[in-house]
C-alpha cells in the first residue's frame, strides 16, 4: 500500500470517528431535556420543539382542513425555496407544477397520481383532476388545457410574483365549449376561488 493511500485511509477513518462522535454528542444533547430546552408537564419533560410542532400542526389544520399535514411542510419549504432561489439568482426553479399539485393536495385533498401518469394529475373522490399552474414569471394569467386528457375537474393554480398561491376548482362541464382539443383558460374568466383559507 502506498504511503499516500495509507494516509488517505487514515484521514478517512479519523474523519468518520469524528463524525460519529459529533453525532453522538448532538444526539445526547437532544436526549437531555431540562429547563433550558423543555418544560415539565405531568411528570415528564416536553421539548419546546415538540410544543412548537404541535402549535404548527394546529395552525396548518385550521388553514388546510383537508390536508395530509405531512405534505404541508414540503409545500411550504418548496415555495420558500423557489422564492429564495429567485431572489438570489433572478431565475426560476422548475418546480411550479409540483407546487400546484401539492397545493391541490393540501387545500382540497386531491390524491395525486404517480409522476407522469397519463390522463390526469390526481383524484378527488370519483373525479379525475387535471392541475394547471400559472407560474410567477408568466406574462399572462392563461394556461392551455388539453381536452383529450381524461379528467372531470380542473384545479387552476396561480402563483403570483410575490409567491402567493391561490387555486380554483372547476368542473369540466362548467368549462366553455370550444371547437378542437385545446382550451385557453384565463384566471380572471374563471369563477371565484373555492376552498381557500
PDB file of N, CA and C in Angstrom, residues 86-169:
ATOM      1  N   UNK A  86     -35.167  32.511  -6.578  1.00  0.00           N
ATOM      2  CA  UNK A  86     -35.447  33.623  -7.491  1.00  0.00           C
ATOM      3  C   UNK A  86     -34.844  34.933  -6.965  1.00  0.00           C
ATOM      4  N   UNK A  87     -34.980  35.167  -5.657  1.00  0.00           N
ATOM      5  CA  UNK A  87     -34.429  36.403  -5.077  1.00  0.00           C
ATOM      6  C   UNK A  87     -32.908  36.464  -5.210  1.00  0.00           C
ATOM      7  N   UNK A  88     -32.237  35.311  -5.089  1.00  0.00           N
ATOM      8  CA  UNK A  88     -30.775  35.285  -5.137  1.00  0.00           C
ATOM      9  C   UNK A  88     -30.206  35.235  -6.547  1.00  0.00           C
ATOM     10  N   UNK A  89     -30.941  34.644  -7.492  1.00  0.00           N
ATOM     11  CA  UNK A  89     -30.386  34.453  -8.834  1.00  0.00           C
ATOM     12  C   UNK A  89     -31.132  35.201  -9.930  1.00  0.00           C
ATOM     13  N   UNK A  90     -32.384  35.595  -9.658  1.00  0.00           N
ATOM     14  CA  UNK A  90     -33.203  36.193 -10.703  1.00  0.00           C
ATOM     15  C   UNK A  90     -33.792  35.146 -11.642  1.00  0.00           C
ATOM     16  N   UNK A  91     -33.508  33.874 -11.389  1.00  0.00           N
ATOM     17  CA  UNK A  91     -34.008  32.772 -12.212  1.00  0.00           C
ATOM     18  C   UNK A  91     -35.081  32.017 -11.441  1.00  0.00           C
ATOM     19  N   UNK A  92     -35.726  31.094 -12.146  1.00  0.00           N
ATOM     20  CA  UNK A  92     -36.787  30.296 -11.535  1.00  0.00           C
ATOM     21  C   UNK A  92     -36.428  28.817 -11.582  1.00  0.00           C
ATOM     22  N   UNK A  93     -36.724  28.117 -10.504  1.00  0.00           N
ATOM     23  CA  UNK A  93     -36.609  26.662 -10.476  1.00  0.00           C
ATOM     24  C   UNK A  93     -37.783  26.064 -11.240  1.00  0.00           C
ATOM     25  N   UNK A  94     -37.615  24.881 -11.747  1.00  0.00           N
ATOM     26  CA  UNK A  94     -38.681  24.210 -12.494  1.00  0.00           C
ATOM     27  C   UNK A  94     -39.526  23.355 -11.548  1.00  0.00           C
ATOM     28  N   UNK A  95     -40.154  24.009 -10.550  1.00  0.00           N
ATOM     29  CA  UNK A  95     -40.912  23.283  -9.528  1.00  0.00           C
ATOM     30  C   UNK A  95     -42.368  23.727  -9.428  1.00  0.00           C
ATOM     31  N   UNK A  96     -42.786  24.648 -10.266  1.00  0.00           N
ATOM     32  CA  UNK A  96     -44.098  25.244 -10.081  1.00  0.00           C
ATOM     33  C   UNK A  96     -45.244  24.270 -10.339  1.00  0.00           C
ATOM     34  N   UNK A  97     -45.086  23.356 -11.282  1.00  0.00           N
ATOM     35  CA  UNK A  97     -46.110  22.336 -11.499  1.00  0.00           C
ATOM     36  C   UNK A  97     -46.286  21.470 -10.255  1.00  0.00           C
ATOM     37  N   UNK A  98     -45.156  21.099  -9.628  1.00  0.00           N
ATOM     38  CA  UNK A  98     -45.214  20.306  -8.389  1.00  0.00           C
ATOM     39  C   UNK A  98     -45.852  21.104  -7.256  1.00  0.00           C
ATOM     40  N   UNK A  99     -45.525  22.392  -7.184  1.00  0.00           N
ATOM     41  CA  UNK A  99     -46.125  23.245  -6.153  1.00  0.00           C
ATOM     42  C   UNK A  99     -47.637  23.302  -6.350  1.00  0.00           C
ATOM     43  N   UNK A 100     -48.081  23.458  -7.600  1.00  0.00           N
ATOM     44  CA  UNK A 100     -49.522  23.488  -7.892  1.00  0.00           C
ATOM     45  C   UNK A 100     -50.210  22.202  -7.483  1.00  0.00           C
ATOM     46  N   UNK A 101     -49.589  21.059  -7.782  1.00  0.00           N
ATOM     47  CA  UNK A 101     -50.178  19.773  -7.417  1.00  0.00           C
ATOM     48  C   UNK A 101     -50.228  19.598  -5.898  1.00  0.00           C
ATOM     49  N   UNK A 102     -49.152  19.963  -5.206  1.00  0.00           N
ATOM     50  CA  UNK A 102     -49.149  19.880  -3.739  1.00  0.00           C
ATOM     51  C   UNK A 102     -50.211  20.792  -3.145  1.00  0.00           C
ATOM     52  N   UNK A 103     -50.396  21.965  -3.723  1.00  0.00           N
ATOM     53  CA  UNK A 103     -51.406  22.895  -3.238  1.00  0.00           C
ATOM     54  C   UNK A 103     -52.802  22.276  -3.364  1.00  0.00           C
ATOM     55  N   UNK A 104     -53.049  21.594  -4.470  1.00  0.00           N
ATOM     56  CA  UNK A 104     -54.322  20.894  -4.643  1.00  0.00           C
ATOM     57  C   UNK A 104     -54.502  19.786  -3.616  1.00  0.00           C
ATOM     58  N   UNK A 105     -53.412  19.096  -3.318  1.00  0.00           N
ATOM     59  CA  UNK A 105     -53.473  18.014  -2.333  1.00  0.00           C
ATOM     60  C   UNK A 105     -53.777  18.547  -0.939  1.00  0.00           C
ATOM     61  N   UNK A 106     -53.171  19.686  -0.570  1.00  0.00           N
ATOM     62  CA  UNK A 106     -53.380  20.168   0.802  1.00  0.00           C
ATOM     63  C   UNK A 106     -54.621  21.021   0.957  1.00  0.00           C
ATOM     64  N   UNK A 107     -55.079  21.686  -0.105  1.00  0.00           N
ATOM     65  CA  UNK A 107     -56.284  22.519   0.047  1.00  0.00           C
ATOM     66  C   UNK A 107     -57.570  21.762  -0.217  1.00  0.00           C
ATOM     67  N   UNK A 108     -57.519  20.768  -1.088  1.00  0.00           N
ATOM     68  CA  UNK A 108     -58.738  20.059  -1.468  1.00  0.00           C
ATOM     69  C   UNK A 108     -58.697  18.564  -1.204  1.00  0.00           C
ATOM     70  N   UNK A 109     -57.548  18.059  -0.801  1.00  0.00           N
ATOM     71  CA  UNK A 109     -57.437  16.626  -0.548  1.00  0.00           C
ATOM     72  C   UNK A 109     -57.296  15.800  -1.816  1.00  0.00           C
ATOM     73  N   UNK A 110     -56.811  16.412  -2.894  1.00  0.00           N
ATOM     74  CA  UNK A 110     -56.585  15.674  -4.138  1.00  0.00           C
ATOM     75  C   UNK A 110     -55.505  14.621  -3.880  1.00  0.00           C
ATOM     76  N   UNK A 111     -55.803  13.391  -4.238  1.00  0.00           N
ATOM     77  CA  UNK A 111     -54.836  12.293  -4.138  1.00  0.00           C
ATOM     78  C   UNK A 111     -54.065  12.255  -5.447  1.00  0.00           C
ATOM     79  N   UNK A 112     -52.804  12.606  -5.405  1.00  0.00           N
ATOM     80  CA  UNK A 112     -52.006  12.724  -6.615  1.00  0.00           C
ATOM     81  C   UNK A 112     -51.614  11.360  -7.176  1.00  0.00           C
ATOM     82  N   UNK A 113     -51.618  11.276  -8.514  1.00  0.00           N
ATOM     83  CA  UNK A 113     -51.147  10.072  -9.198  1.00  0.00           C
ATOM     84  C   UNK A 113     -49.623  10.045  -9.165  1.00  0.00           C
ATOM     85  N   UNK A 114     -49.053   8.948  -9.586  1.00  0.00           N
ATOM     86  CA  UNK A 114     -47.600   8.864  -9.708  1.00  0.00           C
ATOM     87  C   UNK A 114     -47.146   9.868 -10.766  1.00  0.00           C
ATOM     88  N   UNK A 115     -45.876  10.215 -10.742  1.00  0.00           N
ATOM     89  CA  UNK A 115     -45.341  11.165 -11.720  1.00  0.00           C
ATOM     90  C   UNK A 115     -45.544  10.666 -13.145  1.00  0.00           C
ATOM     91  N   UNK A 116     -45.879  11.578 -14.032  1.00  0.00           N
ATOM     92  CA  UNK A 116     -46.040  11.334 -15.462  1.00  0.00           C
ATOM     93  C   UNK A 116     -47.168  10.353 -15.788  1.00  0.00           C
ATOM     94  N   UNK A 117     -48.142  10.231 -14.904  1.00  0.00           N
ATOM     95  CA  UNK A 117     -49.307   9.392 -15.202  1.00  0.00           C
ATOM     96  C   UNK A 117     -50.069  10.035 -16.356  1.00  0.00           C
ATOM     97  N   UNK A 118     -50.587   9.223 -17.234  1.00  0.00           N
ATOM     98  CA  UNK A 118     -51.325   9.718 -18.392  1.00  0.00           C
ATOM     99  C   UNK A 118     -52.768  10.036 -18.016  1.00  0.00           C
ATOM    100  N   UNK A 119     -53.296  11.131 -18.541  1.00  0.00           N
ATOM    101  CA  UNK A 119     -54.722  11.416 -18.422  1.00  0.00           C
ATOM    102  C   UNK A 119     -55.103  12.477 -17.423  1.00  0.00           C
ATOM    103  N   UNK A 120     -54.550  12.435 -16.221  1.00  0.00           N
ATOM    104  CA  UNK A 120     -54.891  13.435 -15.196  1.00  0.00           C
ATOM    105  C   UNK A 120     -53.787  13.432 -14.138  1.00  0.00           C
ATOM    106  N   UNK A 121     -53.871  14.385 -13.214  1.00  0.00           N
ATOM    107  CA  UNK A 121     -52.823  14.520 -12.193  1.00  0.00           C
ATOM    108  C   UNK A 121     -53.204  13.898 -10.856  1.00  0.00           C
ATOM    109  N   UNK A 122     -54.515  13.726 -10.615  1.00  0.00           N
ATOM    110  CA  UNK A 122     -54.925  13.181  -9.332  1.00  0.00           C
ATOM    111  C   UNK A 122     -56.400  12.843  -9.324  1.00  0.00           C
ATOM    112  N   UNK A 123     -56.851  12.461  -8.137  1.00  0.00           N
ATOM    113  CA  UNK A 123     -58.237  12.045  -7.959  1.00  0.00           C
ATOM    114  C   UNK A 123     -58.805  12.758  -6.737  1.00  0.00           C
ATOM    115  N   UNK A 124     -60.038  13.211  -6.870  1.00  0.00           N
ATOM    116  CA  UNK A 124     -60.779  13.806  -5.771  1.00  0.00           C
ATOM    117  C   UNK A 124     -62.101  13.059  -5.697  1.00  0.00           C
ATOM    118  N   UNK A 125     -62.195  12.115  -4.758  1.00  0.00           N
ATOM    119  CA  UNK A 125     -63.358  11.231  -4.718  1.00  0.00           C
ATOM    120  C   UNK A 125     -63.374  10.405  -5.985  1.00  0.00           C
ATOM    121  N   UNK A 126     -64.482  10.480  -6.742  1.00  0.00           N
ATOM    122  CA  UNK A 126     -64.578   9.747  -8.009  1.00  0.00           C
ATOM    123  C   UNK A 126     -64.139  10.572  -9.209  1.00  0.00           C
ATOM    124  N   UNK A 127     -63.759  11.833  -8.980  1.00  0.00           N
ATOM    125  CA  UNK A 127     -63.374  12.723 -10.073  1.00  0.00           C
ATOM    126  C   UNK A 127     -61.879  12.665 -10.337  1.00  0.00           C
ATOM    127  N   UNK A 128     -61.524  12.619 -11.625  1.00  0.00           N
ATOM    128  CA  UNK A 128     -60.135  12.749 -12.037  1.00  0.00           C
ATOM    129  C   UNK A 128     -59.857  14.240 -12.216  1.00  0.00           C
ATOM    130  N   UNK A 129     -58.737  14.702 -11.672  1.00  0.00           N
ATOM    131  CA  UNK A 129     -58.438  16.136 -11.644  1.00  0.00           C
ATOM    132  C   UNK A 129     -57.179  16.433 -12.453  1.00  0.00           C
ATOM    133  N   UNK A 130     -57.287  17.414 -13.330  1.00  0.00           N
ATOM    134  CA  UNK A 130     -56.157  17.948 -14.069  1.00  0.00           C
ATOM    135  C   UNK A 130     -55.720  19.232 -13.355  1.00  0.00           C
ATOM    136  N   UNK A 131     -54.440  19.340 -12.997  1.00  0.00           N
ATOM    137  CA  UNK A 131     -53.921  20.524 -12.314  1.00  0.00           C
ATOM    138  C   UNK A 131     -53.127  21.341 -13.320  1.00  0.00           C
ATOM    139  N   UNK A 132     -53.471  22.605 -13.460  1.00  0.00           N
ATOM    140  CA  UNK A 132     -52.755  23.525 -14.340  1.00  0.00           C
ATOM    141  C   UNK A 132     -52.267  24.696 -13.496  1.00  0.00           C
ATOM    142  N   UNK A 133     -50.988  25.043 -13.637  1.00  0.00           N
ATOM    143  CA  UNK A 133     -50.377  26.066 -12.792  1.00  0.00           C
ATOM    144  C   UNK A 133     -49.915  27.253 -13.620  1.00  0.00           C
ATOM    145  N   UNK A 134     -50.320  28.430 -13.183  1.00  0.00           N
ATOM    146  CA  UNK A 134     -49.845  29.690 -13.759  1.00  0.00           C
ATOM    147  C   UNK A 134     -48.630  30.104 -12.938  1.00  0.00           C
ATOM    148  N   UNK A 135     -47.486  30.170 -13.584  1.00  0.00           N
ATOM    149  CA  UNK A 135     -46.221  30.422 -12.892  1.00  0.00           C
ATOM    150  C   UNK A 135     -46.007  31.915 -12.647  1.00  0.00           C
ATOM    151  N   UNK A 136     -45.149  32.264 -11.676  1.00  0.00           N
ATOM    152  CA  UNK A 136     -44.946  33.681 -11.348  1.00  0.00           C
ATOM    153  C   UNK A 136     -44.226  34.471 -12.440  1.00  0.00           C
ATOM    154  N   UNK A 137     -43.559  33.807 -13.361  1.00  0.00           N
ATOM    155  CA  UNK A 137     -42.821  34.521 -14.402  1.00  0.00           C
ATOM    156  C   UNK A 137     -43.604  34.648 -15.700  1.00  0.00           C
ATOM    157  N   UNK A 138     -44.809  34.113 -15.712  1.00  0.00           N
ATOM    158  CA  UNK A 138     -45.621  34.153 -16.923  1.00  0.00           C
ATOM    159  C   UNK A 138     -46.109  35.581 -17.179  1.00  0.00           C
ATOM    160  N   UNK A 139     -46.116  35.988 -18.444  1.00  0.00           N
ATOM    161  CA  UNK A 139     -46.525  37.359 -18.783  1.00  0.00           C
ATOM    162  C   UNK A 139     -48.039  37.529 -18.779  1.00  0.00           C
ATOM    163  N   UNK A 140     -48.778  36.413 -18.754  1.00  0.00           N
ATOM    164  CA  UNK A 140     -50.229  36.494 -18.694  1.00  0.00           C
ATOM    165  C   UNK A 140     -50.744  35.424 -17.729  1.00  0.00           C
ATOM    166  N   UNK A 141     -52.016  35.497 -17.413  1.00  0.00           N
ATOM    167  CA  UNK A 141     -52.621  34.553 -16.474  1.00  0.00           C
ATOM    168  C   UNK A 141     -53.437  33.499 -17.209  1.00  0.00           C
ATOM    169  N   UNK A 142     -52.821  32.895 -18.234  1.00  0.00           N
ATOM    170  CA  UNK A 142     -53.504  31.902 -19.050  1.00  0.00           C
ATOM    171  C   UNK A 142     -52.765  30.579 -19.023  1.00  0.00           C
ATOM    172  N   UNK A 143     -53.547  29.520 -19.166  1.00  0.00           N
ATOM    173  CA  UNK A 143     -52.984  28.184 -19.378  1.00  0.00           C
ATOM    174  C   UNK A 143     -53.767  27.535 -20.506  1.00  0.00           C
ATOM    175  N   UNK A 144     -53.155  26.571 -21.165  1.00  0.00           N
ATOM    176  CA  UNK A 144     -53.825  25.833 -22.220  1.00  0.00           C
ATOM    177  C   UNK A 144     -54.141  24.442 -21.696  1.00  0.00           C
ATOM    178  N   UNK A 145     -55.370  24.066 -21.840  1.00  0.00           N
ATOM    179  CA  UNK A 145     -55.866  22.788 -21.351  1.00  0.00           C
ATOM    180  C   UNK A 145     -56.073  21.852 -22.534  1.00  0.00           C
ATOM    181  N   UNK A 146     -55.517  20.657 -22.452  1.00  0.00           N
ATOM    182  CA  UNK A 146     -55.691  19.646 -23.486  1.00  0.00           C
ATOM    183  C   UNK A 146     -56.964  18.867 -23.175  1.00  0.00           C
ATOM    184  N   UNK A 147     -57.983  19.061 -23.968  1.00  0.00           N
ATOM    185  CA  UNK A 147     -59.286  18.440 -23.724  1.00  0.00           C
ATOM    186  C   UNK A 147     -59.312  16.947 -24.047  1.00  0.00           C
ATOM    187  N   UNK A 148     -58.256  16.432 -24.671  1.00  0.00           N
ATOM    188  CA  UNK A 148     -58.193  14.998 -24.938  1.00  0.00           C
ATOM    189  C   UNK A 148     -57.823  14.209 -23.681  1.00  0.00           C
ATOM    190  N   UNK A 149     -57.297  14.890 -22.683  1.00  0.00           N
ATOM    191  CA  UNK A 149     -56.919  14.188 -21.451  1.00  0.00           C
ATOM    192  C   UNK A 149     -58.174  13.761 -20.701  1.00  0.00           C
ATOM    193  N   UNK A 150     -58.042  12.740 -19.892  1.00  0.00           N
ATOM    194  CA  UNK A 150     -59.172  12.171 -19.170  1.00  0.00           C
ATOM    195  C   UNK A 150     -59.272  12.824 -17.792  1.00  0.00           C
ATOM    196  N   UNK A 151     -60.212  13.749 -17.638  1.00  0.00           N
ATOM    197  CA  UNK A 151     -60.427  14.425 -16.358  1.00  0.00           C
ATOM    198  C   UNK A 151     -61.864  14.906 -16.278  1.00  0.00           C
ATOM    199  N   UNK A 152     -62.349  15.076 -15.043  1.00  0.00           N
ATOM    200  CA  UNK A 152     -63.695  15.609 -14.851  1.00  0.00           C
ATOM    201  C   UNK A 152     -63.670  16.919 -14.062  1.00  0.00           C
ATOM    202  N   UNK A 153     -62.489  17.286 -13.545  1.00  0.00           N
ATOM    203  CA  UNK A 153     -62.309  18.551 -12.817  1.00  0.00           C
ATOM    204  C   UNK A 153     -60.962  19.147 -13.227  1.00  0.00           C
ATOM    205  N   UNK A 154     -60.892  20.483 -13.164  1.00  0.00           N
ATOM    206  CA  UNK A 154     -59.624  21.188 -13.370  1.00  0.00           C
ATOM    207  C   UNK A 154     -59.344  21.982 -12.107  1.00  0.00           C
ATOM    208  N   UNK A 155     -58.117  21.874 -11.604  1.00  0.00           N
ATOM    209  CA  UNK A 155     -57.702  22.718 -10.494  1.00  0.00           C
ATOM    210  C   UNK A 155     -56.694  23.691 -11.074  1.00  0.00           C
ATOM    211  N   UNK A 156     -57.114  24.959 -11.195  1.00  0.00           N
ATOM    212  CA  UNK A 156     -56.272  26.014 -11.744  1.00  0.00           C
ATOM    213  C   UNK A 156     -55.573  26.710 -10.593  1.00  0.00           C
ATOM    214  N   UNK A 157     -54.244  26.721 -10.637  1.00  0.00           N
ATOM    215  CA  UNK A 157     -53.424  27.293  -9.559  1.00  0.00           C
ATOM    216  C   UNK A 157     -52.676  28.497 -10.112  1.00  0.00           C
ATOM    217  N   UNK A 158     -52.650  29.558  -9.320  1.00  0.00           N
ATOM    218  CA  UNK A 158     -51.903  30.751  -9.705  1.00  0.00           C
ATOM    219  C   UNK A 158     -50.868  31.045  -8.626  1.00  0.00           C
ATOM    220  N   UNK A 159     -49.604  31.132  -9.035  1.00  0.00           N
ATOM    221  CA  UNK A 159     -48.519  31.535  -8.146  1.00  0.00           C
ATOM    222  C   UNK A 159     -48.124  32.939  -8.579  1.00  0.00           C
ATOM    223  N   UNK A 160     -48.337  33.916  -7.713  1.00  0.00           N
ATOM    224  CA  UNK A 160     -48.081  35.310  -8.073  1.00  0.00           C
ATOM    225  C   UNK A 160     -46.584  35.615  -8.037  1.00  0.00           C
ATOM    226  N   UNK A 161     -46.220  36.789  -8.522  1.00  0.00           N
ATOM    227  CA  UNK A 161     -44.816  37.206  -8.485  1.00  0.00           C
ATOM    228  C   UNK A 161     -44.321  37.394  -7.051  1.00  0.00           C
ATOM    229  N   UNK A 162     -45.247  37.494  -6.093  1.00  0.00           N
ATOM    230  CA  UNK A 162     -44.892  37.562  -4.665  1.00  0.00           C
ATOM    231  C   UNK A 162     -44.905  36.171  -4.024  1.00  0.00           C
ATOM    232  N   UNK A 163     -45.057  35.131  -4.831  1.00  0.00           N
ATOM    233  CA  UNK A 163     -45.056  33.735  -4.406  1.00  0.00           C
ATOM    234  C   UNK A 163     -46.226  33.405  -3.473  1.00  0.00           C
ATOM    235  N   UNK A 164     -47.340  34.097  -3.680  1.00  0.00           N
ATOM    236  CA  UNK A 164     -48.598  33.735  -3.031  1.00  0.00           C
ATOM    237  C   UNK A 164     -49.282  32.717  -3.938  1.00  0.00           C
ATOM    238  N   UNK A 165     -49.956  31.745  -3.348  1.00  0.00           N
ATOM    239  CA  UNK A 165     -50.565  30.682  -4.122  1.00  0.00           C
ATOM    240  C   UNK A 165     -52.079  30.689  -3.906  1.00  0.00           C
ATOM    241  N   UNK A 166     -52.826  30.615  -5.014  1.00  0.00           N
ATOM    242  CA  UNK A 166     -54.286  30.547  -4.967  1.00  0.00           C
ATOM    243  C   UNK A 166     -54.753  29.481  -5.943  1.00  0.00           C
ATOM    244  N   UNK A 167     -55.958  28.993  -5.736  1.00  0.00           N
ATOM    245  CA  UNK A 167     -56.461  27.970  -6.644  1.00  0.00           C
ATOM    246  C   UNK A 167     -57.959  28.061  -6.862  1.00  0.00           C
ATOM    247  N   UNK A 168     -58.400  27.537  -8.009  1.00  0.00           N
ATOM    248  CA  UNK A 168     -59.813  27.469  -8.355  1.00  0.00           C
ATOM    249  C   UNK A 168     -60.094  26.065  -8.889  1.00  0.00           C
ATOM    250  N   UNK A 169     -61.100  25.432  -8.323  1.00  0.00           N
ATOM    251  CA  UNK A 169     -61.508  24.097  -8.734  1.00  0.00           C
ATOM    252  C   UNK A 169     -62.729  24.224  -9.647  1.00  0.00           C
TER     253      UNK A 169
END
